[in-house]
mmCIF file of C-alpha atoms in Angstrom:
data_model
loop_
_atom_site.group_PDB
_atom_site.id
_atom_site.type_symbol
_atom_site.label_atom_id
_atom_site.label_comp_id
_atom_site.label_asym_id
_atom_site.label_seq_id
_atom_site.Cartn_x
_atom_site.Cartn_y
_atom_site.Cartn_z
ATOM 1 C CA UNK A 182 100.607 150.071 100.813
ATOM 2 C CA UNK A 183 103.415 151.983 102.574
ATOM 3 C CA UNK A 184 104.654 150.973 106.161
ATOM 4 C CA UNK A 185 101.405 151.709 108.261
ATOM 5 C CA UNK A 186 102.679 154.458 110.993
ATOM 6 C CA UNK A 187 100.331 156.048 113.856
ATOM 7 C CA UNK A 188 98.064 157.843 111.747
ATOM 8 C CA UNK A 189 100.339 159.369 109.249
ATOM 9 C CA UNK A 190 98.599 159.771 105.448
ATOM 10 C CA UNK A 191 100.179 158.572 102.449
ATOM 11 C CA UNK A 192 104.278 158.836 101.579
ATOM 12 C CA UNK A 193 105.182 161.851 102.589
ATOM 13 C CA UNK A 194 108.820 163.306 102.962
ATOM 14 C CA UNK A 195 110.150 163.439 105.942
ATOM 15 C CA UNK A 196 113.480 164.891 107.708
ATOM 16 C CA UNK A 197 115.539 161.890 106.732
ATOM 17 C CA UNK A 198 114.613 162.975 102.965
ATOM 18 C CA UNK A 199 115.953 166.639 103.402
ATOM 19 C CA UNK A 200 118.383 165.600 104.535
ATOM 20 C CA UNK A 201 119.685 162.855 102.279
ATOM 21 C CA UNK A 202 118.281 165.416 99.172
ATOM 22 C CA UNK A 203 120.576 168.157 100.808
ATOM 23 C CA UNK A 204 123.662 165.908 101.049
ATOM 24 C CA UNK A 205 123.031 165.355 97.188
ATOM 25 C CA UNK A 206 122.605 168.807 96.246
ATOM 26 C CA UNK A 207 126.490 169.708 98.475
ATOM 27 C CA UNK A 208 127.600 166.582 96.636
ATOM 28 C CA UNK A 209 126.762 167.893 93.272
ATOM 29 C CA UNK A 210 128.037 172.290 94.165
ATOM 30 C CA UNK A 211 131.335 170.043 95.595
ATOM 31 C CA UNK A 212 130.418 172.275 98.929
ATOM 32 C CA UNK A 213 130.514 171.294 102.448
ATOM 33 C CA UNK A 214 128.447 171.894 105.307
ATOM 34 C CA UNK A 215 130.440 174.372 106.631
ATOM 35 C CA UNK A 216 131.037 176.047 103.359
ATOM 36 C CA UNK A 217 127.519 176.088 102.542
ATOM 37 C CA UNK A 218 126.391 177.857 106.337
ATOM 38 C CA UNK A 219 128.581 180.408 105.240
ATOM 39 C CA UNK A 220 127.248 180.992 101.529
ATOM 40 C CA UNK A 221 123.892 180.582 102.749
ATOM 41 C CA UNK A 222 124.338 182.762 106.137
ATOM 42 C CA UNK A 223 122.706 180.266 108.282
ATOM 43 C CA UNK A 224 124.356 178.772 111.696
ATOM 44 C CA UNK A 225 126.432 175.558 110.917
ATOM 45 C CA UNK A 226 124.394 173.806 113.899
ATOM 46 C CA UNK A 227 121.297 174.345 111.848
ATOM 47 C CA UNK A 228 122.599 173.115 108.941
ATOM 48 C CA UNK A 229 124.558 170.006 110.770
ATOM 49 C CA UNK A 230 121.180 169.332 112.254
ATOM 50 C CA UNK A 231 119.200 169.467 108.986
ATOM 51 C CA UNK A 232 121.803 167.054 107.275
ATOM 52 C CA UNK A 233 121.528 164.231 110.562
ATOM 53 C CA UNK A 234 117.718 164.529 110.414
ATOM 54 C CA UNK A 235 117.456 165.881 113.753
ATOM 55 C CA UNK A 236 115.561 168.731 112.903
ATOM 56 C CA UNK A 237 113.377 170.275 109.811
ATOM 57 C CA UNK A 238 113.903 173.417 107.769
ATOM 58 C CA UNK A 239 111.121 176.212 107.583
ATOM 59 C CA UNK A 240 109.598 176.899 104.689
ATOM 60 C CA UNK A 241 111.639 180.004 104.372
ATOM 61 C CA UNK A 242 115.076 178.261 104.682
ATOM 62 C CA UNK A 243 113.909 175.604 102.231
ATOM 63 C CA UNK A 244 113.312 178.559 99.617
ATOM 64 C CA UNK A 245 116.105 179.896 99.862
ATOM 65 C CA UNK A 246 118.125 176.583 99.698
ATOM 66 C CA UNK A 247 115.460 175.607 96.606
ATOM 67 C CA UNK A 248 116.648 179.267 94.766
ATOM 68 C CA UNK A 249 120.567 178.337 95.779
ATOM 69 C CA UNK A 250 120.540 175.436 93.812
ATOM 70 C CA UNK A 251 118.332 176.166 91.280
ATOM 71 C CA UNK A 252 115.938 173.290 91.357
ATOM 72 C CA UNK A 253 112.047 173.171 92.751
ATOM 73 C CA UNK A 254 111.540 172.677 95.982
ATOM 74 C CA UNK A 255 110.473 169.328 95.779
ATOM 75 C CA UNK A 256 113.739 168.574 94.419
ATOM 76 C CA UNK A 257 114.752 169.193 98.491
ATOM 77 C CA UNK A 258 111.273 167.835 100.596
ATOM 78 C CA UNK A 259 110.565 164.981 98.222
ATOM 79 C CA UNK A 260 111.675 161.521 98.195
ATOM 80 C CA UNK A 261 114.605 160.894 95.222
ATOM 81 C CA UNK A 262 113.739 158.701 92.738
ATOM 82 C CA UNK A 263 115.956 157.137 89.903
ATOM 83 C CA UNK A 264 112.823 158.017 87.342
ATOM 84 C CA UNK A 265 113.540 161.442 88.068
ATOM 85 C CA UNK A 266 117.434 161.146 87.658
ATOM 86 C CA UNK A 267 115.857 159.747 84.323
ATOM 87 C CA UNK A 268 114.174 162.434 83.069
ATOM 88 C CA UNK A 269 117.186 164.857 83.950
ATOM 89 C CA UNK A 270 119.609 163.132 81.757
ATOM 90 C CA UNK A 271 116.948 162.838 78.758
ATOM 91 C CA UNK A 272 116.649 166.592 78.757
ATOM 92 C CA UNK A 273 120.239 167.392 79.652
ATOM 93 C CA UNK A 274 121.380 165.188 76.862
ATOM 94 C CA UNK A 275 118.637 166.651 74.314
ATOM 95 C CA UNK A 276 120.045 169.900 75.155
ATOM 96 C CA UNK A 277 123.228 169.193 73.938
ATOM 97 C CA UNK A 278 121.935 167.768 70.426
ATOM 98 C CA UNK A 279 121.626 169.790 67.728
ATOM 99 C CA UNK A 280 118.214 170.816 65.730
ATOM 100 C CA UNK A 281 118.129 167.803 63.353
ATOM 101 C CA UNK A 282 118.903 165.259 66.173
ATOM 102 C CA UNK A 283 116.352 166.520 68.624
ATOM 103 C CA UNK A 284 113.560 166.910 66.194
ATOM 104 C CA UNK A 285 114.424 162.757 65.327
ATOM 105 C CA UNK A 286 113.960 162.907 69.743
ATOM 106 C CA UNK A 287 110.818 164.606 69.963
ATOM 107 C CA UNK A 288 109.964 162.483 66.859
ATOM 108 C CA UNK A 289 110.431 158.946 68.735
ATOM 109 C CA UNK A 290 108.982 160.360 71.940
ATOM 110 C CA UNK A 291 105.612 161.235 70.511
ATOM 111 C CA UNK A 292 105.305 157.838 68.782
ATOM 112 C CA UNK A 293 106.254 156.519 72.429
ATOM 113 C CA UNK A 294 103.612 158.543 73.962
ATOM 114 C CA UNK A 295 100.775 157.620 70.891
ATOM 115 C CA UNK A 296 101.819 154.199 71.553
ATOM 116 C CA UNK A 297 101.424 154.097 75.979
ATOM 117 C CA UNK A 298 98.198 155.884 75.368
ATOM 118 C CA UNK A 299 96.700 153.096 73.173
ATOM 119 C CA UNK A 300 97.687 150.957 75.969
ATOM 120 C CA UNK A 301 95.804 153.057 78.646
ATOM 121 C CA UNK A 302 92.564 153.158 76.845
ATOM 122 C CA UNK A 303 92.385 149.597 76.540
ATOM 123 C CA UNK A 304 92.786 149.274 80.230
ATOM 124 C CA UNK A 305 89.909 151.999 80.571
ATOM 125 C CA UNK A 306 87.892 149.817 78.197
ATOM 126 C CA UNK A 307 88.465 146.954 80.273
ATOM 127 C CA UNK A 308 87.672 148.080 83.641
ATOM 128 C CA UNK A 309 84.824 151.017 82.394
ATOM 129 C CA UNK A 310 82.418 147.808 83.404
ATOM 130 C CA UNK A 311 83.110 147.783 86.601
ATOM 131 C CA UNK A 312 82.893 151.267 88.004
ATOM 132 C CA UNK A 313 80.480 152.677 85.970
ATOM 133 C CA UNK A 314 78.235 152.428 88.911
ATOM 134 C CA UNK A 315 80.799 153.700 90.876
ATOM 135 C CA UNK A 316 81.707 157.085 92.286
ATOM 136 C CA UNK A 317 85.542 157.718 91.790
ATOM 137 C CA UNK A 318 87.498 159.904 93.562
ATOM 138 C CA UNK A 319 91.159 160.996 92.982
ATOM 139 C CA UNK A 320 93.234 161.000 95.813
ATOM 140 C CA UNK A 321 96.998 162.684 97.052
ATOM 141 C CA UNK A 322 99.404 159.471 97.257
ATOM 142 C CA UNK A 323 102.057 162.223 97.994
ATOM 143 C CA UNK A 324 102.353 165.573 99.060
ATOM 144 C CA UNK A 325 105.227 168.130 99.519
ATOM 145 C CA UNK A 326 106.811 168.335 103.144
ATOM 146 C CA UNK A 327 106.423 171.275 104.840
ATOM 147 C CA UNK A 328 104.570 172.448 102.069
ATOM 148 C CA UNK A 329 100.849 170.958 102.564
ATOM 149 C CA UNK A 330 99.067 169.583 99.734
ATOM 150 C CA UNK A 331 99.152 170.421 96.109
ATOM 151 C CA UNK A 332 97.534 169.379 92.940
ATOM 152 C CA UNK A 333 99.327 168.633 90.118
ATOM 153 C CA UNK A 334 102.738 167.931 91.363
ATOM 154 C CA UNK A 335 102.233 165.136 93.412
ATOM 155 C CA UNK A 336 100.836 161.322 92.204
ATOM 156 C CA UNK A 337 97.483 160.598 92.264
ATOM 157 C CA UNK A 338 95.268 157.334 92.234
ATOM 158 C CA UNK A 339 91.664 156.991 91.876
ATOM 159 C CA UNK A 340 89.223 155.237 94.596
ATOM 160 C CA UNK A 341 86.125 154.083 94.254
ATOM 161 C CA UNK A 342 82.960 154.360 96.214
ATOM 162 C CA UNK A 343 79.366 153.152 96.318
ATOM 163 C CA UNK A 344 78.039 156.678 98.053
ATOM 164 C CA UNK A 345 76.468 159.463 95.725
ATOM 165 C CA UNK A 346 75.768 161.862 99.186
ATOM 166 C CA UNK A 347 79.727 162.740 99.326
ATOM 167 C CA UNK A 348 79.934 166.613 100.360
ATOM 168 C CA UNK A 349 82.113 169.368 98.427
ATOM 169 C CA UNK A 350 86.025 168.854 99.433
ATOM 170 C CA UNK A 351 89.129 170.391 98.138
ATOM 171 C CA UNK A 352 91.004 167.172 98.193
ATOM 172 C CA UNK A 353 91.072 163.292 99.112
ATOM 173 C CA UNK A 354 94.337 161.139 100.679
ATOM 174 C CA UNK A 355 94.625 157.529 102.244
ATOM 175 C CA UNK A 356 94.801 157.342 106.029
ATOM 176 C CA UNK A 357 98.155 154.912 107.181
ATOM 177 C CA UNK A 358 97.607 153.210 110.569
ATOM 178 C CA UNK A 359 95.176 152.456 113.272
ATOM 179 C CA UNK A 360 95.446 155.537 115.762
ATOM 180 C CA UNK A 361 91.612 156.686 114.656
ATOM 181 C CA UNK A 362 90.234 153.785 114.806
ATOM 182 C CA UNK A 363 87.134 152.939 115.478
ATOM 183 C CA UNK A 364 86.634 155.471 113.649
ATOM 184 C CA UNK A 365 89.086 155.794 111.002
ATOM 185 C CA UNK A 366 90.635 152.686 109.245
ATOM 186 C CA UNK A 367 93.509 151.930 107.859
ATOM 187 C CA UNK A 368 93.194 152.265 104.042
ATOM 188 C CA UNK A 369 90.049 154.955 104.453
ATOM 189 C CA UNK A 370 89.876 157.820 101.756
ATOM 190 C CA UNK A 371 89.352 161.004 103.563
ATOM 191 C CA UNK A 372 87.810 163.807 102.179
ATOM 192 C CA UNK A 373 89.670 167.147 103.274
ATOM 193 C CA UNK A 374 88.342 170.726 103.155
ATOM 194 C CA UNK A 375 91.084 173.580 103.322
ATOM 195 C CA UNK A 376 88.603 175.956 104.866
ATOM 196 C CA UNK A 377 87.660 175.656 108.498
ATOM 197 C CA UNK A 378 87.173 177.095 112.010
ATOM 198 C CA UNK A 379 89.339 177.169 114.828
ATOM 199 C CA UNK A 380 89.672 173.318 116.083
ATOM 200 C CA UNK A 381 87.764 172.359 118.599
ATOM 201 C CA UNK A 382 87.810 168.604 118.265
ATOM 202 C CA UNK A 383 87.116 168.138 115.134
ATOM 203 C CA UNK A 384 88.953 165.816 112.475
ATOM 204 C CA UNK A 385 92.027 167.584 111.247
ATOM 205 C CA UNK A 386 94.985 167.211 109.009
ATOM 206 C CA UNK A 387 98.427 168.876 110.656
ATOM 207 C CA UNK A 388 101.584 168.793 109.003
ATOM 208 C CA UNK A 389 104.056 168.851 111.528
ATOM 209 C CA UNK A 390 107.521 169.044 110.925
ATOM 210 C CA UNK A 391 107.122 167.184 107.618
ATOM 211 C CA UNK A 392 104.842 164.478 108.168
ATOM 212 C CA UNK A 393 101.056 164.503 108.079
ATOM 213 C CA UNK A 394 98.608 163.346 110.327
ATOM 214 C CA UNK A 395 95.149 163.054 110.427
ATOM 215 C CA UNK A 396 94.132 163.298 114.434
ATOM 216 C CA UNK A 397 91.194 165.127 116.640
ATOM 217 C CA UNK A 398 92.566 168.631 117.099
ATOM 218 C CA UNK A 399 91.935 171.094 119.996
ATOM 219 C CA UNK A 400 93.626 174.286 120.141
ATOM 220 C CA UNK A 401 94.063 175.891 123.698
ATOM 221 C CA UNK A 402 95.837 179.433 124.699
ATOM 222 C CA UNK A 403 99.686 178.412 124.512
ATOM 223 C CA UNK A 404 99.298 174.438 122.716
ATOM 224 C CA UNK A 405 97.362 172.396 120.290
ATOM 225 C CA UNK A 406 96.338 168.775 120.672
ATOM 226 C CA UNK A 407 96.229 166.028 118.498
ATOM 227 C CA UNK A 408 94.567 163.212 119.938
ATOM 228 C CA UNK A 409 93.949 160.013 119.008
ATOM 229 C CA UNK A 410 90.589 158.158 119.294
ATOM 230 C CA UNK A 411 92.191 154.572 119.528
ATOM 231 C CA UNK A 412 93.620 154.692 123.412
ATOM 232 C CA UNK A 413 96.715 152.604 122.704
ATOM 233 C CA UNK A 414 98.200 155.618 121.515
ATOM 234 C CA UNK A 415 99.256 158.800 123.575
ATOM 235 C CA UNK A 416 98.241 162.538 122.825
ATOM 236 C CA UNK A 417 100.675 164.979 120.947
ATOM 237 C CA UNK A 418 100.858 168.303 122.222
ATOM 238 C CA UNK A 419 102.009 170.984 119.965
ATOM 239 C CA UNK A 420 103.437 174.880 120.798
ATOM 240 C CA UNK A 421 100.948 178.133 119.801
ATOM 241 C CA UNK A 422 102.655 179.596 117.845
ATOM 242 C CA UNK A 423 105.410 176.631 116.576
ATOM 243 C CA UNK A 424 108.627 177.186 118.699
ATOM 244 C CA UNK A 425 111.707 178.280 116.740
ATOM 245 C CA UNK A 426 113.128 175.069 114.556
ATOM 246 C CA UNK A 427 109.967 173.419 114.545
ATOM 247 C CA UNK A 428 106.880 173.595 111.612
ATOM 248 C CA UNK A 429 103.164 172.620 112.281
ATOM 249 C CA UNK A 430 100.549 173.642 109.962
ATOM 250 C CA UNK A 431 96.921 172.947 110.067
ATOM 251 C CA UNK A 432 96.389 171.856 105.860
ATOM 252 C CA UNK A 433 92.333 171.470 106.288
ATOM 253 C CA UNK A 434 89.268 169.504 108.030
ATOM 254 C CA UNK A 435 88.377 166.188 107.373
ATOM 255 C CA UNK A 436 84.855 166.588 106.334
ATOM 256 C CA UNK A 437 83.924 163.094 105.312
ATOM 257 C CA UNK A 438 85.476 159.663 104.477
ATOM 258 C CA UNK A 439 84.857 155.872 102.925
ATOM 259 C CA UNK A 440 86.046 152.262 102.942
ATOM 260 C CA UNK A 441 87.060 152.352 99.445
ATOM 261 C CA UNK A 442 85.210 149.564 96.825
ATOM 262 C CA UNK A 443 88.024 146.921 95.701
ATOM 263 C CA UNK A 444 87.667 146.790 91.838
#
């Protein structure tokens, strides 16, 4: 389980990850700061606060800095992991083979995948016992900051649940902390629906400024609230529309949840 902060969801990137991904990225073009504000025509004070963590880009600037250096944007909003460094140098390096070596690559890879897949479905086998009773549900572990929530590019893990009454959802994350409680638990799977009306106290997940949180959510003329249901912990109060250098977006409504079944 990650490090349990006030109602955050999951592991999700953060402004000390831009900024030690965008350090990595000047690193590697041999560029600094000051160099790069003026390639990239933003203000050096931007930039200087991106790479100290004090601020977070906008989706635009992260784009644009994604197109720059030629690499996805998770590549800049995601946390850097030596599996990916990995997977770089296998391709880099098969690049650089010729025909006859990377067909004996491809060749050793497949019989590496044949063989982990073996290994899977006798796990499946194994544990088919036990939730086959069971409703499962696949859930976000991480999502894309700044970005909301996507399928497919982010890792997933599958929760299990007595209930057969769950209602139609887009997606399903892990709550992180104890600012909903009673209501929300730490460890709860909640079920999140992108479409929605306008908040008025309802159950909400807002990214804001690269962390997500799961809170009640009023909107008023000129602010939104995010308020938590456990009293130990103080509202948040938000600018309509975000103020210049700060993000908030409103991914979707919680429209359900569960204690998930340990298996």
């Amino acid at each position: 389980m990650n490090k349990k902060i006030d109602g955050r969801i999951g592991n999700l990137g953060n402004k000390e990850t831009m900024a030690r991904n965008l350090k990595r990225m000047l690193d590697r073009k041999g560029l600094n700061p000051h160099q790069f504000s003026e390639i990239m025509n933003f203000k050096y004070t931007t930039v200087m606060n991106w790479m100290s963590a004090s601020t977070y880009p906008r989706i635009d600037k992260i784009e644009l800095m994604s197109r720059y250096f030629g690499v996805d944007k998770s590549e800049l909003v995601e946390e850097y992991s030596s599996s990916s460094l990995l997977l770089s140098n296998i391709v880099n390096i098969s690049k650089q083979l010729e025909e006859p070596r990377q067909e004996k690559v491809l060749t050793f890879a497949t019989a590496q995948l044949d063989e982990q897949k073996l290994e899977e479905n006798k796990v499946i086998s194994i544990n088919s016992n036990k939730t086959s009773n069971l409703t499962a549900v696949e859930t976000i572990e991480q999502v894309s900051a700044g970005f909301g929530f996507h399928y497919g590019e982010n890792e997933k893990t599958i929760y299990y649940t007595l209930r057969t009454d769950l209602p139609r959802f887009d997606f399903a994350t892990v709550v992180t902390g104890d600012s909903m409680e009673p209501m929300l638990h730490d460890g709860d799977v909640i079920l999140i629906r992108q479409s929605y009306n306008t908040p008025n106290g309802g159950i909400f997940v807002v990214d804001y400024d690269g962390t997500a949180w799961v809170k009640e959510v009023r909107i008023n003329d000129n602010e939104m609230i995010l308020h938590s249901i456990n009293e130990k912990y103080r509202d948040r109060f938000l600018p309509v529309p975000p103020e210049d250098g700060e993000y908030w977006n409103i991914v979707g409504e919680v429209v359900d949840w569960f204690t998930p079944e340990i298996i």
